């Protein structure tokens, strides 16, 4: 019996070592391939932005805006870090809300992920989500910008009259994304701890079939720790220009709205990963999925049709049609 137990432990250890080796090898392959592609795209995009007049266009526009604001750094910061991202968030979600409420246009609703859910959306739940989202923006996110403003001023670069190059912005964007992935994954898993989940994160999971505005429908503590800090930390570490901050905040808010929107629309990032998290609760905690793969928190997801659909849709045929769920056993 002891010999059998020893063999079992050795086999299990070898299995774990192989899993780690496979994960590292795949990660190295993905990273190296991605780095090569990213470098090529950066060079192409930088050349285009800097030399096909767009660089000078944005520089001129920034200087005009700076002069219009009379160099008032606090006002410039509020416009860039609060107003522009808020307009991006509510502008994008305004379109989605029309589809959620009316079921039209069908060009959007035909791409629904969880068929039969939110069709139409529960108005009472919707208004609660909207009020909470607005409250989080006004009474949580906005006050958090105050200390961020003074941290950014300390870097003495945030309000420079010279914009960063497009190439440097792409480098910053990559760093912001990695920082957000790390912080969001671990804080998200933290609020899934039974004690914290019951009192904090359960609110967000009232929506098993989420919609866009639910992306910031959360308890204030969760909104601070898991929603806002992971996005704010990158720019504060880098001492980024306010234009970079504004673009990043807007991208982050629109991206998380896409992840929660409930529609797998053509040409947009796939929301299948996070939609599955809302459906099953204990899978797919991250943004990119890299840490989920390394920690094994996407095993169930990888065995589903949702994983097969987790890609950018490059046609007008809904993936729920081309890759449908298998029929239930009682059917």
Short mmCIF file of C-alpha atoms in Angstrom, two decimals, residues 76-93 137 141 145 216 231 242-254 257:
data_model
loop_
_atom_site.label_atom_id
_atom_site.label_comp_id
_atom_site.label_asym_id
_atom_site.label_seq_id
_atom_site.Cartn_x
_atom_site.Cartn_y
_atom_site.Cartn_z
CA UNK A 76 -7.69 69.92 -17.77
CA UNK A 77 -7.34 66.87 -15.54
CA UNK A 78 -11.08 66.72 -14.82
CA UNK A 79 -11.94 66.97 -18.49
CA UNK A 80 -9.41 64.33 -19.48
CA UNK A 81 -9.73 61.87 -16.59
CA UNK A 82 -13.43 62.25 -15.75
CA UNK A 83 -15.53 63.91 -18.45
CA UNK A 84 -14.14 62.27 -21.60
CA UNK A 85 -14.16 58.71 -20.16
CA UNK A 86 -17.67 59.24 -18.76
CA UNK A 87 -18.92 60.38 -22.17
CA UNK A 88 -17.28 57.34 -23.79
CA UNK A 89 -18.90 55.02 -21.22
CA UNK A 90 -22.42 56.43 -21.40
CA UNK A 91 -22.28 57.06 -25.16
CA UNK A 92 -21.41 53.41 -25.83
CA UNK A 93 -23.82 52.07 -23.22
CA UNK A 137 -18.79 57.41 -10.82
CA UNK A 141 -14.36 57.40 -8.93
CA UNK A 145 -9.14 61.46 -8.92
CA UNK A 216 -19.57 49.31 -12.82
CA UNK A 231 -7.02 51.02 -14.11
CA UNK A 242 -3.19 63.49 -19.41
CA UNK A 243 -4.05 62.68 -23.02
CA UNK A 244 -2.73 59.14 -22.52
CA UNK A 245 -4.66 58.89 -19.25
CA UNK A 246 -7.86 60.06 -20.93
CA UNK A 247 -7.48 57.61 -23.81
CA UNK A 248 -6.67 54.71 -21.45
CA UNK A 249 -9.59 55.40 -19.09
CA UNK A 250 -11.96 55.61 -22.07
CA UNK A 251 -10.62 52.38 -23.59
CA UNK A 252 -10.86 50.59 -20.22
CA UNK A 253 -14.47 51.67 -19.66
CA UNK A 254 -15.60 50.76 -23.17
CA UNK A 257 -18.69 47.45 -21.12
#
